[in-house]
Structures are given as C-alpha cells and as structure tokens.
CSV table of N, CA and C in Angstrom, one decimal:
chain,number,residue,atom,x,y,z
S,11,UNK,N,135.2,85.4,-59.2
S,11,UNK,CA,136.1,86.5,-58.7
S,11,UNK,C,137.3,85.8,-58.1
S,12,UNK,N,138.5,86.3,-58.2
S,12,UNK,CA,139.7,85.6,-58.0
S,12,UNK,C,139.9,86.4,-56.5
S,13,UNK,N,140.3,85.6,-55.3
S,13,UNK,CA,140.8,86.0,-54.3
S,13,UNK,C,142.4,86.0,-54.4
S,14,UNK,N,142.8,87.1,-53.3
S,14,UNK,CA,144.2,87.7,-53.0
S,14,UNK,C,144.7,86.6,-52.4
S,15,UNK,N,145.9,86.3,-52.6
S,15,UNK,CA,146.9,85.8,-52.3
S,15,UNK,C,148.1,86.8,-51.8
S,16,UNK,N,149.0,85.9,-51.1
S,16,UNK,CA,150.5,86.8,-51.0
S,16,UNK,C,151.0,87.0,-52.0
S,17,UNK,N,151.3,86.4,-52.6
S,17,UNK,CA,152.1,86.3,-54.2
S,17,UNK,C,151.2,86.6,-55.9
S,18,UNK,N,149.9,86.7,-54.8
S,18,UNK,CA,148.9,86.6,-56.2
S,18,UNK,C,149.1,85.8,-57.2
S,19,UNK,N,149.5,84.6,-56.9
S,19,UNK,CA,149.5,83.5,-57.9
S,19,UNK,C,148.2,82.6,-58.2
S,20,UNK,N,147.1,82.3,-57.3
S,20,UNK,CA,145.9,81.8,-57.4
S,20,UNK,C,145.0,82.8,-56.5
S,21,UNK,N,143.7,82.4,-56.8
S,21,UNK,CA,142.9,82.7,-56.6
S,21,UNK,C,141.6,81.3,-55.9
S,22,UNK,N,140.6,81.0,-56.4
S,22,UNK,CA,139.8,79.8,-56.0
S,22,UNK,C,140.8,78.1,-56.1
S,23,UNK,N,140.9,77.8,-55.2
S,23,UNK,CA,141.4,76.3,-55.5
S,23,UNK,C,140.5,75.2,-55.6
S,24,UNK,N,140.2,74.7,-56.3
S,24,UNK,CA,139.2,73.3,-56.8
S,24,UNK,C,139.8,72.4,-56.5
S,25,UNK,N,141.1,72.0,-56.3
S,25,UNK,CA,141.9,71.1,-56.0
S,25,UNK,C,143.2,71.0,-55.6
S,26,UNK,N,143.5,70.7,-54.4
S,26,UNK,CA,145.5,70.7,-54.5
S,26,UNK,C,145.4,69.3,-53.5
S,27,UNK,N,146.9,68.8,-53.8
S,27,UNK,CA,146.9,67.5,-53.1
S,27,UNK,C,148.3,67.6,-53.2
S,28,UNK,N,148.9,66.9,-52.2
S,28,UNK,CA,150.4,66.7,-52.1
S,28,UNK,C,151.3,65.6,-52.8
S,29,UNK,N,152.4,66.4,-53.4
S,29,UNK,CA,153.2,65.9,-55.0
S,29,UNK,C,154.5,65.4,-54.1
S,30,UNK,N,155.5,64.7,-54.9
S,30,UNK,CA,156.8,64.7,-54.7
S,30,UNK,C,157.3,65.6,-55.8
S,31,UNK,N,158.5,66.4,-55.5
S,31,UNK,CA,159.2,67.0,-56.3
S,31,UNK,C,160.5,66.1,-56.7
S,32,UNK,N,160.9,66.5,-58.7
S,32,UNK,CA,162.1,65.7,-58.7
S,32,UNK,C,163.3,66.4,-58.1
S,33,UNK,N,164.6,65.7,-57.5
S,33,UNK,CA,165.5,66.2,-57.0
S,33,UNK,C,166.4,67.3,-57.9
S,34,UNK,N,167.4,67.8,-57.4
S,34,UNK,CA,168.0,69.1,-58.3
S,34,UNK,C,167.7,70.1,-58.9
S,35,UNK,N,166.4,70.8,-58.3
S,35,UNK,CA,166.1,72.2,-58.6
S,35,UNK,C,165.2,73.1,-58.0
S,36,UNK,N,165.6,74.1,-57.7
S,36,UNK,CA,164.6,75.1,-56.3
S,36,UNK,C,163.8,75.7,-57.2
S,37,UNK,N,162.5,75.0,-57.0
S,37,UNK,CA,161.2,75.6,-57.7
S,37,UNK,C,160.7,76.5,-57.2
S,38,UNK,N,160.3,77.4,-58.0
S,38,UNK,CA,159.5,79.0,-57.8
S,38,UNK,C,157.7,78.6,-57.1
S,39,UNK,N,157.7,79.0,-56.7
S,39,UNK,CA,155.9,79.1,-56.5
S,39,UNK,C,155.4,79.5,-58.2
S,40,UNK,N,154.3,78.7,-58.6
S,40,UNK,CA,153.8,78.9,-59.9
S,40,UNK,C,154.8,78.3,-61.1
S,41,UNK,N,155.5,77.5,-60.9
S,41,UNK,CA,155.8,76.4,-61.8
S,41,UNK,C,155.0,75.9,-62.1
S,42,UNK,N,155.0,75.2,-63.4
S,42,UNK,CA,153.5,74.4,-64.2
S,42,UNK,C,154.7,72.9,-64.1
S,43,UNK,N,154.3,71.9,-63.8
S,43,UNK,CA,155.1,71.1,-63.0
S,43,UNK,C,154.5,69.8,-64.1
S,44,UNK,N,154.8,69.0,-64.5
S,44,UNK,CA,154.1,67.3,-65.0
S,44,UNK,C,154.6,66.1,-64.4
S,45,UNK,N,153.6,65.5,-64.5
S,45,UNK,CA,154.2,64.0,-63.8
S,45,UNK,C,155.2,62.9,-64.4
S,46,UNK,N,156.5,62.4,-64.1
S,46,UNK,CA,157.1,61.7,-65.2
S,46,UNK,C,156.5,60.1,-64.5
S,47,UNK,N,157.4,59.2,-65.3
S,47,UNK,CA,156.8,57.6,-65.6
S,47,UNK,C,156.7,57.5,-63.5
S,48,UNK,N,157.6,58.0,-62.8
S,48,UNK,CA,157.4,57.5,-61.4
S,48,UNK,C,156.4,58.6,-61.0
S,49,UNK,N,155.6,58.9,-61.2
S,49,UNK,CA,154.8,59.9,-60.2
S,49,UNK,C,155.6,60.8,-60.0
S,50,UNK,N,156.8,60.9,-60.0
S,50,UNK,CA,157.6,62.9,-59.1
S,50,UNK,C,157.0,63.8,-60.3
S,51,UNK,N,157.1,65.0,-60.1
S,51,UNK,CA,156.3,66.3,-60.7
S,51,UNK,C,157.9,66.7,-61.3
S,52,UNK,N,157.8,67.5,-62.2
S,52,UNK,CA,159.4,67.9,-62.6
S,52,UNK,C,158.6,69.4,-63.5
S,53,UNK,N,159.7,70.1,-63.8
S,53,UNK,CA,159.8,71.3,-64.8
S,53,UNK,C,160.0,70.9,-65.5
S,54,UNK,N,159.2,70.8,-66.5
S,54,UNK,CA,159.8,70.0,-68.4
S,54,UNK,C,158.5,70.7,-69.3
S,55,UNK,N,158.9,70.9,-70.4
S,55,UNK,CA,157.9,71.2,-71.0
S,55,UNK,C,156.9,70.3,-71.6
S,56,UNK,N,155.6,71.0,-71.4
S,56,UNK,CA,154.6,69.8,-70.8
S,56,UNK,C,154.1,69.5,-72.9
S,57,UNK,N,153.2,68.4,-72.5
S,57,UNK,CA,152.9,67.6,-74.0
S,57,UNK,C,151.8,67.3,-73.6
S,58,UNK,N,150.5,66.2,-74.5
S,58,UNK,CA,149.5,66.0,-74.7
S,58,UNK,C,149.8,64.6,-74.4
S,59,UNK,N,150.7,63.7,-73.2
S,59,UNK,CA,150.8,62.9,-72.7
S,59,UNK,C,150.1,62.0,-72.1
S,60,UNK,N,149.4,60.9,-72.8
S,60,UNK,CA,148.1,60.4,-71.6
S,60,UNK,C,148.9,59.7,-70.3
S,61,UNK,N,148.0,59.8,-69.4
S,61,UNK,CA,148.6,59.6,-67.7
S,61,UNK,C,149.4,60.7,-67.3
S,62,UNK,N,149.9,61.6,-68.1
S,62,UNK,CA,150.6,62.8,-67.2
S,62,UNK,C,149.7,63.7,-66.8
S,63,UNK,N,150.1,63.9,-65.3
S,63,UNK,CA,149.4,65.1,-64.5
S,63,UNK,C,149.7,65.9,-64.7
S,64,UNK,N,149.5,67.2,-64.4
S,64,UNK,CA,149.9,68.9,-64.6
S,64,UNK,C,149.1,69.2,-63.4
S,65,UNK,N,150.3,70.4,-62.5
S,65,UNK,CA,149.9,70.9,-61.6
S,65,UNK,C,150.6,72.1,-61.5
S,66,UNK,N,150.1,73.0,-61.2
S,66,UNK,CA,150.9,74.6,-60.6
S,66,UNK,C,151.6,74.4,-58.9
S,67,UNK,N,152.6,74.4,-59.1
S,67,UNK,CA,153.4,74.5,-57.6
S,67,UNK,C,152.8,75.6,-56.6
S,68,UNK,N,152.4,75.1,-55.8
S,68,UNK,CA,151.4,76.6,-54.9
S,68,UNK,C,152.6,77.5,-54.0
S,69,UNK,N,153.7,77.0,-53.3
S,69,UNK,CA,154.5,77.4,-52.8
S,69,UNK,C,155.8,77.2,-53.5
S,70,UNK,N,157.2,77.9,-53.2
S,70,UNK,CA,158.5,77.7,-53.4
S,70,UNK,C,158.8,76.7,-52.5
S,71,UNK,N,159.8,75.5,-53.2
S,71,UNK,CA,160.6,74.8,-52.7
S,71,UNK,C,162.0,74.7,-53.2
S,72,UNK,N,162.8,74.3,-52.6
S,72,UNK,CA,164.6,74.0,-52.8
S,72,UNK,C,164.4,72.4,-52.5
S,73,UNK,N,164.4,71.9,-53.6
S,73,UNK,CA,164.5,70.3,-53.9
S,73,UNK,C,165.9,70.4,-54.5
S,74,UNK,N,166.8,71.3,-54.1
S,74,UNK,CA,168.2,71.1,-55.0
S,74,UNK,C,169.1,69.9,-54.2
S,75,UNK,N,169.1,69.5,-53.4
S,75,UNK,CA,169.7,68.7,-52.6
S,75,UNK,C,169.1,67.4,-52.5
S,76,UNK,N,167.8,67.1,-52.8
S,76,UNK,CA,166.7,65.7,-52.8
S,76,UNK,C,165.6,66.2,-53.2
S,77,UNK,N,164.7,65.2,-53.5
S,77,UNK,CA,162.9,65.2,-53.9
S,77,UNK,C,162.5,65.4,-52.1
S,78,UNK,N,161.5,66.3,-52.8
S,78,UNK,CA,161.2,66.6,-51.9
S,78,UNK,C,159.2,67.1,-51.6
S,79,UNK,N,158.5,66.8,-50.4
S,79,UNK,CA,157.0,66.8,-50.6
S,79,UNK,C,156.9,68.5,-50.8
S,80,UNK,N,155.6,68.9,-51.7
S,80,UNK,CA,155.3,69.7,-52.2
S,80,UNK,C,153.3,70.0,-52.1
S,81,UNK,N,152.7,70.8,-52.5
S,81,UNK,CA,151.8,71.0,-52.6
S,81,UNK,C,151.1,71.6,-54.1
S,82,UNK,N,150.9,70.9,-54.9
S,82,UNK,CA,150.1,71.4,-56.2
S,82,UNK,C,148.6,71.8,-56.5
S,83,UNK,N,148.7,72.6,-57.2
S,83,UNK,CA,147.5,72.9,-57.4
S,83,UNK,C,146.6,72.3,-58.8
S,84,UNK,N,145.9,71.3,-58.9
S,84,UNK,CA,145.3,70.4,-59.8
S,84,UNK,C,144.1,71.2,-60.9
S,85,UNK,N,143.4,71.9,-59.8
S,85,UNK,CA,141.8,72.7,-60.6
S,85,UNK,C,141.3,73.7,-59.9
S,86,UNK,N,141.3,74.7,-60.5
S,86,UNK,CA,141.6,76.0,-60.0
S,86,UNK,C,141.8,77.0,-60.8
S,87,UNK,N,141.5,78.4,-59.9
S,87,UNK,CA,142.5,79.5,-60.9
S,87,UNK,C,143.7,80.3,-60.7
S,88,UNK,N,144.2,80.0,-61.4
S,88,UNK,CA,145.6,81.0,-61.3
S,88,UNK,C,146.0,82.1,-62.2
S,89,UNK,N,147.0,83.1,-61.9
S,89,UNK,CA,147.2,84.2,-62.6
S,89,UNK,C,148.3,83.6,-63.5
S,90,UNK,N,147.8,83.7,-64.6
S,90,UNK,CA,149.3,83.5,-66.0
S,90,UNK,C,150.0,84.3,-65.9
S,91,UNK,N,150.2,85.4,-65.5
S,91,UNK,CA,151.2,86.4,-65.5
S,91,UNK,C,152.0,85.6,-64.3
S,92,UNK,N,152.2,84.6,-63.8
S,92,UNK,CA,152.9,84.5,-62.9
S,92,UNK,C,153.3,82.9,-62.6
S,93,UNK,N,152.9,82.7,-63.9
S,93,UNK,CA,153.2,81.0,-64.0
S,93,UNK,C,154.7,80.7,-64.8
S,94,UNK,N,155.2,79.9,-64.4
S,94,UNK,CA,156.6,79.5,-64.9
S,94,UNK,C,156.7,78.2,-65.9
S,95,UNK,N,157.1,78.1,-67.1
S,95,UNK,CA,157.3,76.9,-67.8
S,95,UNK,C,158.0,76.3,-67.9
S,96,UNK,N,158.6,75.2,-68.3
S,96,UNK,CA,159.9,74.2,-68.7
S,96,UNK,C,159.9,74.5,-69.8
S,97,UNK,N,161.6,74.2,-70.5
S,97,UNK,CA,161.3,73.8,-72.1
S,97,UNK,C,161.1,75.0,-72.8
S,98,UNK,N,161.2,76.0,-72.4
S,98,UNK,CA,160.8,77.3,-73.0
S,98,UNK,C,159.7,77.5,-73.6
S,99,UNK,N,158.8,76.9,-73.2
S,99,UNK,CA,157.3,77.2,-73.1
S,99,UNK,C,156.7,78.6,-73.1
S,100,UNK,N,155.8,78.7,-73.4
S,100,UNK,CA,155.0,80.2,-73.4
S,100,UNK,C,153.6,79.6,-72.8
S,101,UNK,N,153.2,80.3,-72.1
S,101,UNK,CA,151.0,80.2,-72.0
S,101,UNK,C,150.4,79.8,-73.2
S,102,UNK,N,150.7,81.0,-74.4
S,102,UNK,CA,150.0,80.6,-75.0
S,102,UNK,C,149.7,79.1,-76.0
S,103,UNK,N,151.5,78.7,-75.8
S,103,UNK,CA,151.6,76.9,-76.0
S,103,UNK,C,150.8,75.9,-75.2
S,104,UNK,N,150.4,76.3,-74.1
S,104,UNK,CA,150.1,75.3,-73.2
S,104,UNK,C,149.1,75.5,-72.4
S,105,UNK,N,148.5,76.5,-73.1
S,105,UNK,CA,146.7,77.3,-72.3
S,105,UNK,C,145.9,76.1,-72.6
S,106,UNK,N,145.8,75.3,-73.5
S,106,UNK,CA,144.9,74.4,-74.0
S,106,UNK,C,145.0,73.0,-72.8
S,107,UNK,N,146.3,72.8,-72.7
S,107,UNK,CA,146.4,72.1,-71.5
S,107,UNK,C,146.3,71.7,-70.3
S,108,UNK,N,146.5,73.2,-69.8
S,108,UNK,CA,145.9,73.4,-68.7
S,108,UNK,C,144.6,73.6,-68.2
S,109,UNK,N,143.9,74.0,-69.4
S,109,UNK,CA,142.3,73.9,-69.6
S,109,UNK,C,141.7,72.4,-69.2
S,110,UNK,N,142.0,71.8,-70.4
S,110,UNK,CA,142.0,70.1,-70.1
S,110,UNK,C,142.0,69.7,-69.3
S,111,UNK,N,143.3,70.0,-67.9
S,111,UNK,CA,143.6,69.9,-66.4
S,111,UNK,C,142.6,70.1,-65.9
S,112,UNK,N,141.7,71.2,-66.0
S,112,UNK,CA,141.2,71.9,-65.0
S,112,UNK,C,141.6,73.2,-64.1
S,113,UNK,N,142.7,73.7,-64.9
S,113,UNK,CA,143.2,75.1,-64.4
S,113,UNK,C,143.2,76.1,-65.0
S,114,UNK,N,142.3,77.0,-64.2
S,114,UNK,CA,141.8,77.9,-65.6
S,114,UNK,C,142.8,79.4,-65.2
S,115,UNK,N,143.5,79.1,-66.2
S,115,UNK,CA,144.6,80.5,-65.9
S,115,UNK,C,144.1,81.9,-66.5
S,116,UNK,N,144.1,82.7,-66.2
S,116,UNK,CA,143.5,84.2,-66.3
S,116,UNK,C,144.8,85.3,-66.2
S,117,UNK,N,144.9,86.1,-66.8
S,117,UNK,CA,145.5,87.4,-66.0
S,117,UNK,C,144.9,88.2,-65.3
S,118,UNK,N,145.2,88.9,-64.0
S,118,UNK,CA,144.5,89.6,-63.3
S,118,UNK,C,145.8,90.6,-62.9
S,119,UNK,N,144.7,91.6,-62.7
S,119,UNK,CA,145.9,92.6,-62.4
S,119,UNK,C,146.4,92.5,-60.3
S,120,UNK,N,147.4,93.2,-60.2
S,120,UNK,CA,147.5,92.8,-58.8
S,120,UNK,C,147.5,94.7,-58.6
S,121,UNK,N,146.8,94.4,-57.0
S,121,UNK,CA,146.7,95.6,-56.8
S,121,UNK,C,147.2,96.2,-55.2
C-alpha cells in the first residue's frame, strides 16, 4: 500500500541517501536523476550503464547557480505519473531500469 505524500510522488522508501546535484538546473521533485563518471546525479536520459546509479529526486532543488546536496530516492515506490525524464524519455523506455534499481514505480491515483 503506497502512503500519502505532499506531492504524492512516493510512497514506501527502502532507501534514500544524500546525492550531489550537477550545477545549472532547478530540478523538480521526481526527476529520475543518473550518476555521471564523478558521482554528481544529473537529468540525462538514463542507459544500461554499469556503475551508474539512478535515483528519483525526493524534493525540488535550484542547483541553477552550483551543485548542490540533495536527497534521492534509491529503492522504493513511487508514482510514475509524476516522474520526470532526461533526453526525452518516456516510463515506458526506462520501467525496466528502474526495476533493476530497485524502484518500483506504479501509478496511483491521488486523492
């Protein structure tokens, strides 16, 4: 059973741990985020990269001015109706991935 949020973006979290964000861009809450060669998390459209992480951004941040600390969500559930991609991504490109991760994305209705 998925619990309420403010934003109804997740529900159970199995894992979040704190990210750096890359600098120049005010991320949404529910960005699907990857790790590039330095550890920072960025918006790019994600691939079957070994050693890249994937995480859902739990809150909004304004990294437009510098990288900045952040909080991701690693393994867990979140609502796909409310998830953001790089690269012009769709869910249904990158549901397999996130599975893999450990994030099991659902639609739920908000009520």
């Amino acid at each position: 059973m998925f619990s309420k949020t403010p934003n109804n973006l997740y529900g159970e979290i199995g894992e979040s741990r704190g990210i750096t964000l890359l600098a120049g861009v005010n991320y949404l809450a529910g960005s699907v985020l990857s790790s590039n060669a330095g550890g920072v998390y960025e918006l790019k459209a994600l691939a079957e990269t070994a050693g890249e992480l994937v995480c859902v951004l739990k809150e909004s941040v304004d990294a437009t001015a510098g990288s900045k600390p952040a909080v991701g969500i690693f393994a867990g559930d979140v609502n796909s109706a409310k998830l953001i991609f790089g690269g012009g991504q769709t869910f249904a490109q990158v549901q397999g991935i996130l599975q893999r991760a450990g994030i099991n994305a659902k639609t739920w209705r908000e009520s």
